[in-house]
CSV table of C-alpha atoms in Angstrom, one decimal:
chain,number,residue,atom,x,y,z
A,5,MET,CA,-8.8,-20.9,-15.1
A,6,SER,CA,-7.5,-19.5,-18.6
A,7,SER,CA,-8.6,-16.6,-19.7
A,8,GLU,CA,-9.3,-15.4,-23.1
A,9,LYS,CA,-7.5,-12.0,-23.4
A,10,LYS,CA,-4.9,-11.8,-20.1
A,11,ILE,CA,-4.9,-8.2,-19.4
A,12,SER,CA,-1.6,-7.5,-17.4
A,13,GLN,CA,-1.4,-6.3,-13.8
A,14,SER,CA,0.1,-2.8,-14.5
A,15,VAL,CA,-2.7,-2.1,-17.0
A,16,ILE,CA,-5.2,-3.0,-13.8
A,17,ARG,CA,-3.3,-1.1,-11.4
A,18,ARG,CA,-3.8,2.4,-13.4
A,19,LEU,CA,-7.7,1.5,-13.9
A,20,PRO,CA,-8.2,2.9,-10.0
A,21,ARG,CA,-6.4,6.2,-11.2
A,22,TYR,CA,-8.2,6.7,-14.3
A,23,TYR,CA,-11.3,6.2,-12.1
A,24,ARG,CA,-10.1,8.8,-9.6
A,25,TYR,CA,-9.1,11.4,-12.4
A,26,LEU,CA,-12.3,10.7,-13.9
A,27,LYS,CA,-14.5,11.4,-10.9
A,28,ASP,CA,-12.6,15.0,-10.6
A,29,LEU,CA,-13.3,15.4,-13.8
A,30,LEU,CA,-16.9,14.4,-13.2
A,31,ASP,CA,-17.0,17.0,-9.9
A,32,LYS,CA,-15.9,19.9,-11.9
A,33,ASP,CA,-18.6,19.1,-14.7
A,34,THR,CA,-16.1,18.3,-17.1
A,35,GLU,CA,-18.0,16.5,-20.3
A,36,ARG,CA,-15.1,15.6,-22.7
A,37,VAL,CA,-11.6,14.3,-22.3
A,38,SER,CA,-9.1,13.6,-24.7
A,39,SER,CA,-6.5,10.7,-24.4
A,40,ARG,CA,-3.8,13.5,-24.6
A,41,GLU,CA,-5.4,15.2,-21.6
A,42,LEU,CA,-6.0,12.3,-19.4
A,43,SER,CA,-2.2,11.3,-20.0
A,44,GLU,CA,-1.2,15.0,-19.1
A,45,MET,CA,-3.2,14.7,-15.8
A,46,MET,CA,-1.6,11.3,-14.7
A,47,HIS,CA,2.0,11.7,-16.2
A,48,ILE,CA,1.8,9.1,-18.7
A,49,THR,CA,2.0,9.0,-22.2
A,50,ALA,CA,-1.7,9.6,-24.3
A,51,SER,CA,-0.4,5.9,-26.3
A,52,GLN,CA,-0.4,4.3,-22.7
A,53,VAL,CA,-4.0,5.8,-22.2
A,54,ARG,CA,-5.0,4.6,-25.7
A,55,GLN,CA,-3.6,1.0,-25.3
A,56,ASP,CA,-4.7,0.7,-21.7
A,57,PHE,CA,-8.5,1.3,-23.5
A,58,ASN,CA,-8.0,-0.8,-26.0
A,59,CYS,CA,-7.4,-3.8,-23.6
A,60,PHE,CA,-11.0,-3.1,-22.8
A,61,GLY,CA,-12.4,-2.5,-25.9
A,62,GLY,CA,-11.5,1.4,-26.6
A,63,PHE,CA,-14.3,2.8,-25.0
A,64,GLY,CA,-15.0,4.4,-28.4
A,65,GLN,CA,-13.4,7.9,-28.7
A,66,GLN,CA,-15.6,9.9,-31.1
A,67,GLY,CA,-14.5,13.2,-32.7
A,68,TYR,CA,-13.1,15.4,-29.5
A,69,GLY,CA,-11.8,12.5,-26.9
A,70,TYR,CA,-13.9,11.0,-24.6
A,71,SER,CA,-17.5,11.3,-22.7
A,72,VAL,CA,-16.3,11.6,-19.2
A,73,LYS,CA,-19.4,10.3,-17.6
A,74,ALA,CA,-19.7,7.5,-20.5
A,75,LEU,CA,-16.1,6.6,-19.4
A,76,TYR,CA,-16.3,6.8,-15.8
A,77,ASP,CA,-19.3,4.4,-15.8
A,78,GLU,CA,-17.2,1.9,-18.0
A,79,ILE,CA,-14.6,1.9,-15.6
A,80,GLU,CA,-16.9,1.3,-12.7
A,81,GLU,CA,-18.4,-1.6,-14.3
A,82,ILE,CA,-14.9,-3.3,-15.2
A,83,LEU,CA,-13.9,-2.5,-11.7
A,84,GLY,CA,-17.0,-4.4,-10.2
A,85,VAL,CA,-17.6,-1.5,-7.8
A,86,THR,CA,-21.6,-0.9,-8.7
A,87,ASP,CA,-22.3,-4.5,-7.5
A,88,ARG,CA,-20.4,-3.7,-3.9
A,89,PHE,CA,-18.3,-6.0,-2.1
A,90,LYS,CA,-18.9,-7.2,1.1
A,91,LEU,CA,-15.9,-7.7,3.4
A,92,ILE,CA,-14.9,-8.6,7.0
A,93,ILE,CA,-11.7,-7.8,8.9
A,94,ILE,CA,-9.5,-10.1,10.8
A,95,GLY,CA,-8.0,-8.4,13.5
A,96,ALA,CA,-9.2,-5.5,15.9
A,97,GLY,CA,-6.1,-3.8,16.5
A,98,ASN,CA,-5.0,-0.3,15.4
A,99,ILE,CA,-5.1,-1.2,11.5
A,100,GLY,CA,-8.6,-3.3,11.8
A,101,THR,CA,-9.9,-0.1,13.8
A,102,ALA,CA,-8.7,2.2,11.2
A,103,LEU,CA,-9.6,0.3,8.3
A,104,SER,CA,-13.3,-0.1,10.2
A,105,LYS,CA,-13.6,3.7,10.3
A,106,HIS,CA,-12.3,4.7,7.0
A,107,ASP,CA,-15.1,5.9,5.4
A,108,ASN,CA,-13.5,5.9,2.0
A,109,LEU,CA,-13.7,2.2,1.7
A,110,LYS,CA,-17.8,2.2,1.7
A,111,LYS,CA,-17.7,5.5,-0.6
A,112,SER,CA,-16.0,3.2,-3.2
A,113,GLY,CA,-18.0,0.2,-3.1
A,114,PHE,CA,-16.3,-1.7,-0.2
A,115,ASP,CA,-18.9,-2.9,2.8
A,116,ILE,CA,-17.0,-4.2,6.2
A,117,ILE,CA,-19.9,-5.9,7.6
A,118,ALA,CA,-18.3,-7.8,10.6
A,119,ILE,CA,-14.9,-7.4,12.6
A,120,PHE,CA,-13.5,-10.5,14.3
A,121,ASP,CA,-11.0,-11.3,16.6
A,122,HIS,CA,-10.0,-13.7,19.6
A,123,LYS,CA,-10.0,-11.1,22.3
A,124,GLU,CA,-13.1,-12.1,24.6
A,125,SER,CA,-13.4,-8.6,26.0
A,126,ILE,CA,-14.4,-7.1,23.1
A,127,PHE,CA,-16.9,-9.5,21.4
A,128,GLY,CA,-20.2,-7.6,20.7
A,129,LYS,CA,-18.5,-4.3,20.9
A,130,LYS,CA,-18.8,-2.2,17.7
A,131,ILE,CA,-16.5,0.0,15.6
A,132,ASN,CA,-17.8,2.6,13.5
A,133,GLY,CA,-21.4,0.5,14.2
A,134,ILE,CA,-20.0,-3.1,13.0
A,135,GLU,CA,-20.0,-5.8,15.6
A,136,ILE,CA,-16.6,-7.5,16.7
A,137,ARG,CA,-17.4,-11.2,16.9
A,138,ASP,CA,-15.7,-14.5,18.3
A,139,ILE,CA,-12.7,-15.6,15.5
A,140,ASN,CA,-14.1,-19.2,16.2
A,141,LYS,CA,-17.5,-18.2,15.1
A,142,LEU,CA,-16.4,-17.2,11.8
A,143,GLU,CA,-17.2,-20.6,9.9
A,144,GLU,CA,-20.5,-20.4,11.5
A,145,TYR,CA,-20.8,-16.4,10.2
A,146,LEU,CA,-19.3,-17.6,6.9
A,147,THR,CA,-22.4,-20.1,6.5
A,148,GLU,CA,-25.2,-17.4,6.9
A,149,ASN,CA,-23.6,-14.6,5.4
A,150,LYS,CA,-21.7,-14.0,1.8
A,151,VAL,CA,-18.6,-12.7,2.0
A,152,ASP,CA,-16.5,-11.8,-0.8
A,153,ILE,CA,-13.1,-10.2,0.8
A,154,ALA,CA,-11.2,-11.4,4.0
A,155,VAL,CA,-8.9,-8.2,5.1
A,156,LEU,CA,-6.1,-9.6,7.3
A,157,ALA,CA,-5.1,-7.0,10.2
A,158,VAL,CA,-3.5,-9.3,12.4
A,159,PRO,CA,0.5,-10.2,13.6
A,160,TYR,CA,2.8,-11.6,11.1
A,161,ASN,CA,2.8,-15.0,12.9
A,162,GLN,CA,-0.8,-15.7,12.6
A,163,ALA,CA,-0.9,-14.5,9.3
A,164,ASN,CA,-0.7,-17.4,7.8
A,165,GLU,CA,-2.8,-19.8,9.7
A,166,LEU,CA,-5.9,-17.2,9.6
A,167,ALA,CA,-5.0,-17.0,5.4
A,168,LYS,CA,-5.3,-20.8,5.7
A,169,ILE,CA,-8.3,-21.1,7.8
A,170,VAL,CA,-10.4,-18.1,5.7
A,171,THR,CA,-9.9,-20.0,2.2
A,172,GLU,CA,-10.8,-23.3,4.0
A,173,LEU,CA,-14.1,-21.5,4.8
A,174,GLY,CA,-14.0,-20.6,1.0
A,175,ILE,CA,-12.9,-16.9,0.8
A,176,LYS,CA,-11.3,-16.3,-2.3
A,177,ALA,CA,-9.8,-12.9,-1.7
A,178,ILE,CA,-7.3,-11.9,0.8
A,179,TRP,CA,-6.5,-7.8,1.5
A,180,ASN,CA,-3.2,-8.3,3.5
A,181,PHE,CA,-1.6,-6.0,6.0
A,182,SER,CA,0.3,-8.5,7.6
A,183,PRO,CA,4.0,-7.9,7.2
A,184,GLY,CA,4.8,-11.1,5.0
A,185,ASP,CA,3.6,-13.0,2.1
A,186,LEU,CA,0.9,-15.7,2.6
A,187,HIS,CA,0.7,-18.9,1.1
A,188,VAL,CA,-2.9,-19.8,-0.4
A,189,PRO,CA,-4.2,-22.0,-3.1
A,190,GLN,CA,-3.9,-20.5,-6.5
A,191,ASP,CA,-7.4,-19.7,-7.0
A,192,VAL,CA,-7.2,-17.1,-3.9
A,193,VAL,CA,-6.3,-13.4,-4.8
A,194,ILE,CA,-4.1,-11.5,-2.8
A,195,GLU,CA,-3.1,-7.9,-2.3
A,196,ASN,CA,-0.5,-6.9,-0.1
A,197,VAL,CA,-0.5,-3.6,1.7
A,198,HIS,CA,3.2,-3.8,3.0
A,199,LEU,CA,3.5,-0.7,5.1
A,200,VAL,CA,7.1,-1.3,6.0
A,201,ASP,CA,8.1,-2.3,2.7
A,202,SER,CA,6.9,1.0,1.8
A,203,LEU,CA,8.3,3.1,4.1
A,204,MET,CA,11.5,1.1,3.4
A,205,VAL,CA,11.4,2.0,-0.3
A,206,LEU,CA,10.8,5.5,0.4
A,207,GLY,CA,13.7,5.7,2.7
A,208,TYR,CA,15.9,4.5,0.1
A,209,ASN,CA,14.8,6.7,-2.6
A,210,LEU,CA,15.1,9.8,-0.4
A,211,ASN,CA,18.7,8.7,0.4
A,212,GLU,CA,19.5,8.0,-3.1
A,213,ASN,CA,18.3,11.7,-4.0
A,214,LYS,CA,20.3,13.1,-1.3
A,215,LYS,CA,23.5,11.7,-2.6
A,216,ASN,CA,22.7,12.8,-6.1
A,217,VAL,CA,22.1,16.1,-4.8
A,218,ASP,CA,25.4,16.2,-3.0
B,20,MET,CA,20.2,14.5,-9.9
B,21,SER,CA,22.0,12.1,-12.1
B,22,SER,CA,23.2,8.5,-10.9
B,23,GLU,CA,25.8,6.7,-12.3
B,24,LYS,CA,24.0,3.6,-12.1
B,25,LYS,CA,20.2,3.8,-11.8
B,26,ILE,CA,18.8,1.0,-10.0
B,27,SER,CA,15.2,0.3,-11.1
B,28,GLN,CA,12.7,0.7,-8.8
B,29,SER,CA,11.2,-2.6,-9.4
B,30,VAL,CA,14.5,-4.0,-7.8
B,31,ILE,CA,14.4,-1.5,-5.3
B,32,ARG,CA,11.0,-2.7,-4.4
B,33,ARG,CA,12.1,-6.2,-3.8
B,34,LEU,CA,14.7,-5.2,-1.4
B,35,PRO,CA,12.6,-5.1,1.5
B,36,ARG,CA,11.0,-8.6,0.7
B,37,TYR,CA,14.8,-9.9,0.8
B,38,TYR,CA,15.0,-8.2,4.0
B,39,ARG,CA,12.1,-9.6,5.6
B,40,TYR,CA,13.2,-13.3,4.1
B,41,LEU,CA,16.4,-13.0,5.5
B,42,LYS,CA,15.2,-11.6,8.8
B,43,ASP,CA,13.3,-15.1,8.8
B,44,LEU,CA,16.2,-17.0,8.4
B,45,LEU,CA,17.8,-15.2,10.5
B,46,ASP,CA,15.5,-16.0,13.3
B,47,LYS,CA,15.5,-19.9,12.5
B,48,ASP,CA,19.4,-19.5,12.8
B,49,THR,CA,20.1,-20.6,9.4
B,50,GLU,CA,23.6,-19.5,8.4
B,51,ARG,CA,24.0,-19.7,4.7
B,52,VAL,CA,21.5,-19.5,2.1
B,53,SER,CA,21.9,-20.0,-2.1
B,54,SER,CA,20.1,-17.8,-4.6
B,55,ARG,CA,18.0,-20.8,-5.5
B,56,GLU,CA,16.7,-21.6,-2.2
B,57,LEU,CA,16.1,-17.5,-1.9
B,58,SER,CA,14.5,-17.7,-4.9
B,59,GLU,CA,11.6,-20.5,-4.3
B,60,MET,CA,11.1,-18.9,-0.9
B,61,MET,CA,9.9,-15.6,-2.4
B,62,HIS,CA,8.6,-16.9,-5.6
B,63,ILE,CA,10.9,-15.7,-7.9
B,64,THR,CA,13.5,-16.8,-10.2
B,65,ALA,CA,17.2,-17.5,-9.3
B,66,SER,CA,18.7,-15.9,-11.9
B,67,GLN,CA,16.1,-12.5,-11.1
B,68,VAL,CA,18.0,-13.0,-7.5
B,69,ARG,CA,21.1,-12.8,-8.9
B,70,GLN,CA,20.7,-10.2,-11.3
B,71,ASP,CA,19.4,-8.3,-8.3
B,72,PHE,CA,22.0,-8.8,-6.1
B,73,ASN,CA,24.4,-8.1,-9.0
B,74,CYS,CA,23.0,-4.2,-8.9
B,75,PHE,CA,24.7,-3.9,-5.4
B,76,GLY,CA,28.0,-5.5,-6.3
B,77,GLY,CA,27.0,-9.2,-6.1
B,78,PHE,CA,27.5,-9.3,-2.3
B,79,GLY,CA,30.3,-12.1,-3.1
B,80,GLN,CA,28.3,-15.7,-2.8
B,81,GLN,CA,31.3,-18.1,-2.2
B,82,GLY,CA,31.2,-21.9,-2.4
B,83,TYR,CA,27.5,-22.7,-1.2
B,84,GLY,CA,25.6,-19.4,-1.2
B,85,TYR,CA,25.9,-16.7,0.8
B,86,SER,CA,26.2,-15.8,4.7
B,87,VAL,CA,22.4,-15.2,5.9
B,88,LYS,CA,24.0,-12.3,8.6
B,89,ALA,CA,26.1,-10.8,6.0
B,90,LEU,CA,23.6,-10.8,3.6
B,91,TYR,CA,21.2,-9.2,5.9
B,92,ASP,CA,23.4,-6.7,7.3
B,93,GLU,CA,24.2,-5.3,3.7
B,94,ILE,CA,20.7,-5.0,2.6
B,95,GLU,CA,19.9,-3.0,5.9
B,96,GLU,CA,23.0,-0.9,5.4
B,97,ILE,CA,21.4,-0.5,1.5
B,98,LEU,CA,18.2,0.4,3.1
B,99,GLY,CA,19.5,2.6,5.3
B,100,VAL,CA,17.3,1.5,8.2
B,101,THR,CA,20.4,1.6,10.4
B,102,ASP,CA,20.5,5.1,10.6
B,103,ARG,CA,17.1,5.5,11.4
B,104,PHE,CA,14.6,8.0,9.8
B,105,LYS,CA,12.4,10.5,11.7
B,106,LEU,CA,8.9,11.2,10.6
B,107,ILE,CA,6.1,13.5,11.7
B,108,ILE,CA,2.7,12.7,10.7
B,109,ILE,CA,0.1,15.4,9.8
B,110,GLY,CA,-3.4,14.3,10.4
B,111,ALA,CA,-4.6,13.1,13.8
B,112,GLY,CA,-7.6,10.8,12.1
B,113,ASN,CA,-8.2,6.9,12.1
B,114,ILE,CA,-4.9,6.3,9.6
B,115,GLY,CA,-2.8,9.0,11.3
B,116,THR,CA,-3.9,7.4,14.7
B,117,ALA,CA,-3.4,3.7,13.9
B,118,LEU,CA,0.3,4.8,12.3
B,119,SER,CA,1.2,6.2,15.4
B,120,LYS,CA,0.7,3.3,17.3
B,121,HIS,CA,1.7,0.9,15.0
B,122,ASP,CA,4.9,-0.4,16.4
B,123,ASN,CA,6.6,-2.1,13.3
B,124,LEU,CA,7.5,1.2,11.9
B,125,LYS,CA,9.9,1.9,15.1
B,126,LYS,CA,11.3,-1.9,15.1
B,127,SER,CA,12.1,-1.4,11.1
B,128,GLY,CA,13.8,1.8,12.1
B,129,PHE,CA,11.1,4.9,11.7
B,130,ASP,CA,10.5,6.7,14.5
B,131,ILE,CA,7.6,9.2,14.5
B,132,ILE,CA,8.6,12.1,16.3
B,133,ALA,CA,5.6,14.4,16.4
B,134,ILE,CA,2.0,14.2,15.3
B,135,PHE,CA,0.4,17.3,13.6
B,136,ASP,CA,-3.6,18.5,13.7
B,137,HIS,CA,-5.6,21.6,13.0
B,138,LYS,CA,-8.1,20.9,15.8
B,139,GLU,CA,-7.5,22.9,18.8
B,140,SER,CA,-8.8,20.2,21.1
B,141,ILE,CA,-6.6,17.8,20.6
B,142,PHE,CA,-3.3,19.7,20.9
B,143,GLY,CA,-1.0,18.6,23.6
B,144,LYS,CA,-2.5,15.0,23.7
B,145,LYS,CA,-0.5,12.1,23.1
B,146,ILE,CA,-0.9,9.2,21.3
B,147,ASN,CA,1.1,6.2,22.1
B,148,GLY,CA,3.4,8.9,23.7
B,149,ILE,CA,3.8,11.0,20.9
B,150,GLU,CA,2.5,14.7,21.0
B,151,ILE,CA,-0.4,16.3,18.9
B,152,ARG,CA,0.8,19.7,17.8
B,153,ASP,CA,-0.7,22.6,15.8
B,154,ILE,CA,-0.2,22.4,12.4
B,155,ASN,CA,0.4,26.2,12.6
B,156,LYS,CA,3.2,25.7,14.4
B,157,LEU,CA,4.8,23.1,11.9
B,158,GLU,CA,7.6,25.7,10.6
B,159,GLU,CA,8.8,26.5,14.2
B,160,TYR,CA,9.0,23.0,14.7
B,161,LEU,CA,11.0,22.1,11.6
B,162,THR,CA,13.4,24.5,12.4
B,163,GLU,CA,14.1,23.1,15.5
B,164,ASN,CA,13.8,19.6,14.5
B,165,LYS,CA,15.3,17.4,11.8
B,166,VAL,CA,12.8,15.5,10.1
B,167,ASP,CA,13.2,13.1,7.0
B,168,ILE,CA,9.7,11.9,6.1
B,169,ALA,CA,6.1,13.8,6.6
B,170,VAL,CA,3.7,11.2,6.6
B,171,LEU,CA,0.3,12.6,4.9
B,172,ALA,CA,-2.8,11.3,6.4
B,173,VAL,CA,-5.2,14.1,5.5
B,174,PRO,CA,-8.2,14.0,3.6
B,175,TYR,CA,-7.9,14.4,-0.5
B,176,ASN,CA,-8.9,18.1,-0.7
B,177,GLN,CA,-6.3,19.1,1.8
B,178,ALA,CA,-3.4,16.8,0.5
B,179,ASN,CA,-1.9,19.2,-2.2
B,180,GLU,CA,-1.8,21.9,0.3
B,181,LEU,CA,-0.4,20.1,2.6
B,182,ALA,CA,2.2,18.5,0.3
B,183,LYS,CA,3.0,22.4,-0.7
B,184,ILE,CA,3.6,23.2,3.1
B,185,VAL,CA,5.7,20.6,3.7
B,186,THR,CA,8.1,20.7,0.7
B,187,GLU,CA,8.8,24.4,1.1
B,188,LEU,CA,9.8,23.7,4.5
B,189,GLY,CA,12.5,21.5,3.2
B,190,ILE,CA,10.9,18.4,3.5
B,191,LYS,CA,12.2,15.7,0.8
B,192,ALA,CA,10.3,12.6,1.3
B,193,ILE,CA,6.1,12.2,1.6
B,194,TRP,CA,4.8,9.0,2.7
B,195,ASN,CA,1.1,9.7,1.0
B,196,PHE,CA,-2.0,8.0,2.5
B,197,SER,CA,-4.7,10.5,0.6
B,198,PRO,CA,-6.6,9.5,-2.1
B,199,GLY,CA,-4.9,11.2,-4.7
B,200,ASP,CA,-1.6,11.9,-6.5
B,201,LEU,CA,0.4,14.6,-5.0
B,202,HIS,CA,2.3,17.6,-7.2
B,203,VAL,CA,5.4,18.1,-5.5
B,204,PRO,CA,9.1,19.6,-7.0
B,205,GLN,CA,11.3,16.6,-8.9
B,206,ASP,CA,13.4,16.6,-5.9
B,207,VAL,CA,11.0,15.5,-3.3
B,208,VAL,CA,10.3,11.3,-3.6
B,209,ILE,CA,7.1,10.0,-2.8
B,210,GLU,CA,5.7,6.7,-1.6
B,211,ASN,CA,1.8,6.4,-2.1
B,212,VAL,CA,-0.4,4.2,-0.1
B,213,HIS,CA,-3.5,4.3,-1.8
B,214,LEU,CA,-5.8,1.9,0.0
B,215,VAL,CA,-8.9,2.3,-2.1
B,216,ASP,CA,-7.0,1.6,-5.4
B,217,SER,CA,-5.3,-1.6,-3.7
B,218,LEU,CA,-8.9,-3.0,-2.8
B,219,MET,CA,-10.3,-2.1,-6.4
B,220,VAL,CA,-7.3,-4.2,-7.9
B,221,LEU,CA,-8.3,-6.9,-5.4
B,222,GLY,CA,-11.8,-6.7,-6.6
B,223,TYR,CA,-11.0,-6.8,-10.3
B,224,ASN,CA,-8.7,-9.7,-10.0
B,225,LEU,CA,-11.4,-11.6,-7.9
B,226,ASN,CA,-14.3,-11.2,-10.5
B,227,GLU,CA,-12.0,-12.1,-13.5
B,228,ASN,CA,-11.0,-15.6,-11.4
B,229,LYS,CA,-14.6,-16.3,-10.8
B,230,LYS,CA,-15.2,-15.7,-14.2
B,231,ASN,CA,-12.5,-18.2,-15.6
B,232,VAL,CA,-13.7,-20.8,-12.9
B,233,ASP,CA,-17.0,-20.5,-13.7
């Protein structure tokens, strides 16, 4: 469990942003970009960009900046999206349904291969071509199919029980939309999308901004 | 635009978490909690908890810990959710629909009062009782209704144009679900929910964990 050079999560969190900005540059047929140009687009410092890239060997800036295509490919490789990830969604409610229909996930390397729910009346139905299955058949499904990531789109009071089930069945990554923190073994990675928390931070910052203007 | 004591965003981001944990304690009829107990539940240090609370005056820990109810009420007050926030959603697609149906928002102090879209065929229809309106009537609507937060649930290529429109109409807070960064005036606060970014970080961390186990 020890890594030779541990890269900080704040650097890792910037990788998808670099990737997006580089995609935009590619779409505009831009061939080269300097760390200064990237930093200005992204509202961070050029030295931050160079430090971030040094974590991955520096990507060999030569002459005038980086090759956009080469940099894009390297970051894509680091993010691992070229190999594609297989996802299952637990919970066919509003959020689960929206995610199943969200084509940006597929475009970005993430394939939702099944949806699980406990509601018998919807078993066999499909959302965006993806079948809704019986949560009680999850173990059987995971024996027969390689799954990388479980998406938890269930109410708060069911989240930890389901996290326990999926991790006991060997899932090592959870994308959690339930409004709580999950308790899982150390070798399981979690990414929370806490919608209400995010909105509360926005509300707080709005009120603070108003106070400062008044 | 200057504040006397600027509280860091990482402290502010922890406020909704404290609020959630305190709600759980309230639901369990727990009357008092120490900073150590809170810190253990939240997997942060007790000194972090005390430092965070000191940013807001310390909340007067006396004898054995804090009163759960008093602490909950104070954080609720700081988050401003008792006054409730009024939201409009721009974009009645998958994400916009899921958010409109997401009752946790209302429970947490956020009322969605209208949905706007450009698709004529759905004007006047309702999602979870909330009317879908013509995006071209947004200005008229904002003249007649107080709106705190605009939720952008539109494709990437429309996001910045719509951010411009809503901020020119006086909106000072945007909850952004489009996969890009918005360019808005300095007095506008933004909270991004970048779903694909979040999933990419999860995928990266999963792969790293696997490498370390191998």
